Structures are given as C-alpha cells and as structure tokens.
Amino acid sequence: MNTTLKVTKYQLYGFYKAVLVFYAIIFAVSLGATALSLKASERVTFGGLGTATIIFISIAGMDCFKTSFMFMTANNVTRRRFYHGTLIALVALAAFMALVDTAL
C-alpha cells in the first residue's frame, strides 16, 4: 500500500502544473468573455467547461502512462501497484476538477 500511495503522489505532482495552466486559460477566457459582455449590448455566455475538463482528463490520463511507467519499473514498482496508484490519482484529479467546475 505504501508503494501505491507513492505512485499516487508522484502522478498528482505531475498533474499539478498542467491543472494550473488549464485553469489559468479557463480564467483568462472567462475574463475575456466578461469584458466583451460589458462592452457589447448583447448577452455573452460562457459554456462548455465540462467538455473541456473531460478532454483535459482524457489527455492527462493517456499521457501519464509511458514515461511514468518506465520510471516506476526502474524503481522496482510492480505493474499492479503502478496501475492502482495511477487510477487513484486520476480519480482524485477528476473529483477535484469536478468540484472546481461546479464552483465556477
């Protein structure tokens, strides 16, 4: 179990910068939409955040296997522990992003 948690922490650390960049872009786009709505007479809406999050999680999930797997196998982590740790990290990431998307 200890190895699984180490894999989970390693994967979550790898997702940290990507999630910050993702939400910085989302914030910039929503700020731009707000600026346009103040300037224009029409109503401007911002949607599709859930779809963007799903695409981000899918790409992050596909990207986290190859290099991390080779690194973990070099450090004597079994495939089973690697997959369990990665699955826990992806579920935690999805739960966090769902919570943030609900707040936005």
CSV table of N, CA and C in Angstrom, one decimal:
chain,number,residue,atom,x,y,z
A,1,MET,N,0.8,-1.2,0.0
A,1,MET,CA,0.0,0.0,0.0
A,1,MET,C,0.9,1.3,0.0
A,2,ASN,N,2.0,1.2,0.7
A,2,ASN,CA,2.9,2.3,0.7
A,2,ASN,C,3.4,2.7,-0.7
A,3,THR,N,3.7,1.7,-1.5
A,3,THR,CA,4.2,2.0,-2.8
A,3,THR,C,3.1,2.6,-3.7
A,4,THR,N,1.8,2.2,-3.5
A,4,THR,CA,0.7,2.7,-4.2
A,4,THR,C,0.5,4.2,-3.9
A,5,LEU,N,0.6,4.6,-2.7
A,5,LEU,CA,0.5,6.0,-2.3
A,5,LEU,C,1.6,6.8,-2.8
A,6,LYS,N,2.8,6.2,-2.9
A,6,LYS,CA,4.0,7.0,-3.5
A,6,LYS,C,3.7,7.2,-5.0
A,7,VAL,N,3.2,6.2,-5.7
A,7,VAL,CA,2.9,6.4,-7.1
A,7,VAL,C,1.8,7.4,-7.3
A,8,THR,N,0.8,7.4,-6.4
A,8,THR,CA,-0.3,8.4,-6.5
A,8,THR,C,0.2,9.8,-6.3
A,9,LYS,N,1.1,10.0,-5.3
A,9,LYS,CA,1.7,11.3,-5.0
A,9,LYS,C,2.5,11.8,-6.2
A,10,TYR,N,3.3,10.8,-6.8
A,10,TYR,CA,4.1,11.2,-8.0
A,10,TYR,C,3.2,11.6,-9.1
A,11,GLN,N,2.2,10.9,-9.4
A,11,GLN,CA,1.3,11.2,-10.5
A,11,GLN,C,0.6,12.6,-10.3
A,12,LEU,N,0.1,12.8,-9.0
A,12,LEU,CA,-0.6,14.0,-8.7
A,12,LEU,C,0.4,15.2,-8.9
A,13,TYR,N,1.7,15.0,-8.5
A,13,TYR,CA,2.6,16.1,-8.6
A,13,TYR,C,2.9,16.4,-10.1
A,14,GLY,N,2.8,15.4,-10.9
A,14,GLY,CA,3.0,15.6,-12.4
A,14,GLY,C,1.8,16.3,-13.0
A,15,PHE,N,0.6,16.2,-12.4
A,15,PHE,CA,-0.6,16.9,-12.9
A,15,PHE,C,-0.7,18.3,-12.4
A,16,TYR,N,0.0,18.7,-11.4
A,16,TYR,CA,-0.1,19.9,-10.7
A,16,TYR,C,0.0,21.1,-11.7
A,17,LYS,N,1.1,21.2,-12.4
A,17,LYS,CA,1.4,22.3,-13.3
A,17,LYS,C,0.4,22.4,-14.4
A,18,ALA,N,0.0,21.2,-15.0
A,18,ALA,CA,-0.9,21.1,-16.1
A,18,ALA,C,-2.3,21.7,-15.6
A,19,VAL,N,-2.7,21.3,-14.4
A,19,VAL,CA,-4.0,21.8,-14.0
A,19,VAL,C,-4.0,23.3,-13.7
A,20,LEU,N,-2.9,23.8,-13.2
A,20,LEU,CA,-2.8,25.3,-13.0
A,20,LEU,C,-2.9,26.0,-14.4
A,21,VAL,N,-2.2,25.5,-15.4
A,21,VAL,CA,-2.2,26.1,-16.7
A,21,VAL,C,-3.6,26.0,-17.3
A,22,PHE,N,-4.3,24.9,-17.1
A,22,PHE,CA,-5.6,24.7,-17.6
A,22,PHE,C,-6.6,25.7,-17.0
A,23,TYR,N,-6.6,25.8,-15.7
A,23,TYR,CA,-7.5,26.8,-15.1
A,23,TYR,C,-7.1,28.2,-15.3
A,24,ALA,N,-5.8,28.5,-15.5
A,24,ALA,CA,-5.4,29.9,-15.9
A,24,ALA,C,-6.0,30.2,-17.3
A,25,ILE,N,-6.0,29.3,-18.2
A,25,ILE,CA,-6.5,29.6,-19.5
A,25,ILE,C,-8.0,29.7,-19.4
A,26,ILE,N,-8.7,28.9,-18.6
A,26,ILE,CA,-10.2,29.0,-18.5
A,26,ILE,C,-10.5,30.3,-17.8
A,27,PHE,N,-9.7,30.7,-16.8
A,27,PHE,CA,-10.0,32.0,-16.2
A,27,PHE,C,-9.8,33.2,-17.2
A,28,ALA,N,-8.7,33.1,-18.0
A,28,ALA,CA,-8.5,34.2,-19.0
A,28,ALA,C,-9.6,34.3,-20.0
A,29,VAL,N,-10.1,33.1,-20.5
A,29,VAL,CA,-11.2,33.1,-21.4
A,29,VAL,C,-12.5,33.6,-20.8
A,30,SER,N,-12.8,33.2,-19.6
A,30,SER,CA,-14.0,33.8,-18.9
A,30,SER,C,-13.8,35.2,-18.6
A,31,LEU,N,-12.6,35.7,-18.3
A,31,LEU,CA,-12.4,37.1,-18.1
A,31,LEU,C,-12.6,37.9,-19.4
A,32,GLY,N,-12.1,37.3,-20.5
A,32,GLY,CA,-12.3,38.0,-21.8
A,32,GLY,C,-13.8,38.0,-22.2
A,33,ALA,N,-14.5,36.9,-21.9
A,33,ALA,CA,-16.0,36.9,-22.2
A,33,ALA,C,-16.7,37.9,-21.3
A,34,THR,N,-16.3,38.1,-20.1
A,34,THR,CA,-16.9,39.1,-19.2
A,34,THR,C,-16.6,40.5,-19.8
A,35,ALA,N,-15.4,40.8,-20.2
A,35,ALA,CA,-15.0,42.1,-20.8
A,35,ALA,C,-15.8,42.4,-22.0
A,36,LEU,N,-16.0,41.3,-22.9
A,36,LEU,CA,-16.9,41.5,-24.1
A,36,LEU,C,-18.3,41.8,-23.7
A,37,SER,N,-18.8,41.2,-22.7
A,37,SER,CA,-20.2,41.4,-22.3
A,37,SER,C,-20.4,42.8,-21.8
A,38,LEU,N,-19.4,43.3,-21.1
A,38,LEU,CA,-19.5,44.7,-20.6
A,38,LEU,C,-19.5,45.7,-21.8
A,39,LYS,N,-18.7,45.4,-22.8
A,39,LYS,CA,-18.6,46.3,-23.9
A,39,LYS,C,-19.7,46.2,-24.9
A,40,ALA,N,-20.2,45.0,-25.1
A,40,ALA,CA,-21.3,44.8,-26.1
A,40,ALA,C,-22.7,44.9,-25.5
A,41,SER,N,-23.6,45.2,-26.4
A,41,SER,CA,-25.0,45.3,-25.9
A,41,SER,C,-25.7,44.0,-25.8
A,42,GLU,N,-25.1,42.9,-26.5
A,42,GLU,CA,-25.7,41.6,-26.4
A,42,GLU,C,-25.2,40.9,-25.2
A,43,ARG,N,-25.9,39.8,-24.9
A,43,ARG,CA,-25.5,39.0,-23.8
A,43,ARG,C,-24.5,37.9,-24.2
A,44,VAL,N,-23.4,37.8,-23.5
A,44,VAL,CA,-22.3,36.9,-23.8
A,44,VAL,C,-22.3,35.8,-22.8
A,45,THR,N,-22.4,34.5,-23.2
A,45,THR,CA,-22.3,33.4,-22.3
A,45,THR,C,-21.1,32.6,-22.5
A,46,PHE,N,-20.7,31.9,-21.5
A,46,PHE,CA,-19.5,31.0,-21.5
A,46,PHE,C,-19.9,29.6,-21.1
A,47,GLY,N,-19.8,28.7,-22.0
A,47,GLY,CA,-20.2,27.3,-21.7
A,47,GLY,C,-19.2,26.3,-22.2
A,48,GLY,N,-19.5,25.1,-21.9
A,48,GLY,CA,-18.6,24.0,-22.4
A,48,GLY,C,-17.4,23.7,-21.5
A,49,LEU,N,-17.5,24.2,-20.2
A,49,LEU,CA,-16.4,23.9,-19.3
A,49,LEU,C,-16.3,22.5,-19.0
A,50,GLY,N,-17.4,21.8,-18.8
A,50,GLY,CA,-17.4,20.3,-18.6
A,50,GLY,C,-16.7,19.5,-19.7
A,51,THR,N,-17.0,19.9,-20.9
A,51,THR,CA,-16.4,19.2,-22.1
A,51,THR,C,-14.9,19.5,-22.1
A,52,ALA,N,-14.4,20.7,-21.8
A,52,ALA,CA,-13.0,21.0,-21.8
A,52,ALA,C,-12.3,20.2,-20.7
A,53,THR,N,-13.0,20.0,-19.5
A,53,THR,CA,-12.4,19.2,-18.4
A,53,THR,C,-12.3,17.8,-18.8
A,54,ILE,N,-13.3,17.2,-19.5
A,54,ILE,CA,-13.3,15.8,-19.9
A,54,ILE,C,-12.2,15.6,-20.9
A,55,ILE,N,-12.0,16.5,-21.8
A,55,ILE,CA,-10.9,16.4,-22.8
A,55,ILE,C,-9.5,16.5,-22.1
A,56,PHE,N,-9.4,17.4,-21.1
A,56,PHE,CA,-8.2,17.5,-20.4
A,56,PHE,C,-7.8,16.2,-19.6
A,57,ILE,N,-8.8,15.7,-18.9
A,57,ILE,CA,-8.6,14.5,-18.1
A,57,ILE,C,-8.2,13.3,-19.0
A,58,SER,N,-8.9,13.2,-20.2
A,58,SER,CA,-8.6,12.1,-21.1
A,58,SER,C,-7.1,12.2,-21.6
A,59,ILE,N,-6.7,13.4,-22.0
A,59,ILE,CA,-5.3,13.6,-22.5
A,59,ILE,C,-4.3,13.4,-21.3
A,60,ALA,N,-4.6,13.9,-20.1
A,60,ALA,CA,-3.7,13.7,-19.0
A,60,ALA,C,-3.6,12.2,-18.6
A,61,GLY,N,-4.7,11.5,-18.7
A,61,GLY,CA,-4.7,10.0,-18.5
A,61,GLY,C,-3.9,9.2,-19.5
A,62,MET,N,-4.0,9.7,-20.8
A,62,MET,CA,-3.2,9.0,-21.8
A,62,MET,C,-1.7,9.3,-21.7
A,63,ASP,N,-1.4,10.5,-21.2
A,63,ASP,CA,0.0,11.0,-21.1
A,63,ASP,C,0.7,10.4,-19.9
A,64,CYS,N,0.0,10.1,-18.9
A,64,CYS,CA,0.7,9.7,-17.6
A,64,CYS,C,1.3,8.3,-17.6
A,65,PHE,N,1.1,7.5,-18.6
A,65,PHE,CA,1.5,6.1,-18.5
A,65,PHE,C,2.9,5.9,-19.0
A,66,LYS,N,3.3,6.3,-20.1
A,66,LYS,CA,4.6,5.8,-20.7
A,66,LYS,C,5.8,6.2,-19.9
A,67,THR,N,6.1,7.5,-19.7
A,67,THR,CA,7.3,7.9,-19.0
A,67,THR,C,7.2,7.5,-17.5
A,68,SER,N,6.1,7.7,-16.9
A,68,SER,CA,5.9,7.4,-15.5
A,68,SER,C,6.1,5.9,-15.3
A,69,PHE,N,5.5,5.1,-16.2
A,69,PHE,CA,5.6,3.6,-16.1
A,69,PHE,C,7.1,3.2,-16.2
A,70,MET,N,7.8,3.7,-17.1
A,70,MET,CA,9.2,3.3,-17.2
A,70,MET,C,10.0,3.7,-16.0
A,71,PHE,N,9.7,4.9,-15.5
A,71,PHE,CA,10.4,5.4,-14.3
A,71,PHE,C,10.1,4.5,-13.1
A,72,MET,N,8.8,4.2,-12.9
A,72,MET,CA,8.4,3.4,-11.8
A,72,MET,C,9.0,1.9,-11.9
A,73,THR,N,9.0,1.3,-13.1
A,73,THR,CA,9.5,0.0,-13.2
A,73,THR,C,11.0,0.0,-12.9
A,74,ALA,N,11.7,1.1,-13.3
A,74,ALA,CA,13.1,1.2,-13.0
A,74,ALA,C,13.4,1.3,-11.5
A,75,ASN,N,12.4,1.7,-10.7
A,75,ASN,CA,12.5,1.9,-9.3
A,75,ASN,C,11.8,0.7,-8.5
A,76,ASN,N,11.6,-0.4,-9.2
A,76,ASN,CA,11.1,-1.6,-8.6
A,76,ASN,C,9.7,-1.5,-8.1
A,77,VAL,N,8.8,-0.8,-8.9
A,77,VAL,CA,7.4,-0.8,-8.6
A,77,VAL,C,6.7,-1.7,-9.5
A,78,THR,N,5.8,-2.6,-9.0
A,78,THR,CA,5.1,-3.6,-9.8
A,78,THR,C,4.1,-2.9,-10.7
A,79,ARG,N,3.7,-3.6,-11.7
A,79,ARG,CA,2.7,-3.0,-12.6
A,79,ARG,C,1.4,-2.8,-11.9
A,80,ARG,N,1.0,-3.8,-11.1
A,80,ARG,CA,-0.2,-3.7,-10.3
A,80,ARG,C,-0.3,-2.5,-9.4
A,81,ARG,N,0.8,-2.2,-8.7
A,81,ARG,CA,0.8,-1.1,-7.8
A,81,ARG,C,0.8,0.2,-8.6
A,82,PHE,N,1.5,0.2,-9.8
A,82,PHE,CA,1.5,1.4,-10.6
A,82,PHE,C,0.1,1.7,-11.1
A,83,TYR,N,-0.6,0.7,-11.6
A,83,TYR,CA,-1.9,0.9,-12.1
A,83,TYR,C,-2.9,1.4,-11.0
A,84,HIS,N,-2.8,0.8,-9.9
A,84,HIS,CA,-3.6,1.2,-8.8
A,84,HIS,C,-3.3,2.6,-8.4
A,85,GLY,N,-2.1,3.0,-8.2
A,85,GLY,CA,-1.7,4.4,-7.9
A,85,GLY,C,-2.1,5.4,-8.9
A,86,THR,N,-2.0,5.0,-10.2
A,86,THR,CA,-2.4,5.9,-11.3
A,86,THR,C,-3.9,6.1,-11.3
A,87,LEU,N,-4.6,5.0,-11.1
A,87,LEU,CA,-6.1,5.1,-11.0
A,87,LEU,C,-6.6,5.9,-9.9
A,88,ILE,N,-6.0,5.8,-8.7
A,88,ILE,CA,-6.3,6.6,-7.6
A,88,ILE,C,-6.0,8.1,-7.9
A,89,ALA,N,-4.9,8.4,-8.5
A,89,ALA,CA,-4.5,9.8,-8.9
A,89,ALA,C,-5.5,10.4,-9.9
A,90,LEU,N,-5.9,9.6,-10.9
A,90,LEU,CA,-6.8,10.1,-11.9
A,90,LEU,C,-8.2,10.3,-11.3
A,91,VAL,N,-8.7,9.4,-10.4
A,91,VAL,CA,-10.0,9.6,-9.7
A,91,VAL,C,-9.9,10.9,-8.8
A,92,ALA,N,-8.8,11.1,-8.1
A,92,ALA,CA,-8.7,12.3,-7.3
A,92,ALA,C,-8.7,13.5,-8.1
A,93,LEU,N,-8.0,13.5,-9.2
A,93,LEU,CA,-7.9,14.6,-10.1
A,93,LEU,C,-9.3,14.9,-10.7
A,94,ALA,N,-10.0,13.9,-11.1
A,94,ALA,CA,-11.3,14.1,-11.7
A,94,ALA,C,-12.3,14.7,-10.6
A,95,ALA,N,-12.2,14.2,-9.4
A,95,ALA,CA,-13.1,14.7,-8.3
A,95,ALA,C,-12.7,16.2,-8.0
A,96,PHE,N,-11.4,16.5,-8.0
A,96,PHE,CA,-11.0,17.9,-7.7
A,96,PHE,C,-11.5,18.8,-8.8
A,97,MET,N,-11.3,18.4,-10.1
A,97,MET,CA,-11.8,19.2,-11.2
A,97,MET,C,-13.3,19.4,-11.3
A,98,ALA,N,-14.0,18.3,-10.9
A,98,ALA,CA,-15.5,18.4,-10.9
A,98,ALA,C,-15.9,19.4,-9.8
A,99,LEU,N,-15.2,19.4,-8.7
A,99,LEU,CA,-15.5,20.3,-7.6
A,99,LEU,C,-15.2,21.8,-8.1
A,100,VAL,N,-14.1,22.0,-8.7
A,100,VAL,CA,-13.8,23.3,-9.2
A,100,VAL,C,-14.7,23.8,-10.3
A,101,ASP,N,-15.1,22.9,-11.2
A,101,ASP,CA,-16.0,23.2,-12.3
A,101,ASP,C,-17.4,23.6,-11.7
A,102,THR,N,-17.8,22.9,-10.7
A,102,THR,CA,-19.1,23.2,-10.0
A,102,THR,C,-19.0,24.6,-9.4
A,103,ALA,N,-17.9,25.0,-8.8
A,103,ALA,CA,-17.7,26.3,-8.1
A,103,ALA,C,-17.7,27.4,-9.2
A,104,LEU,N,-17.1,27.1,-10.4
A,104,LEU,CA,-17.1,28.1,-11.4
A,104,LEU,C,-18.4,28.3,-12.1
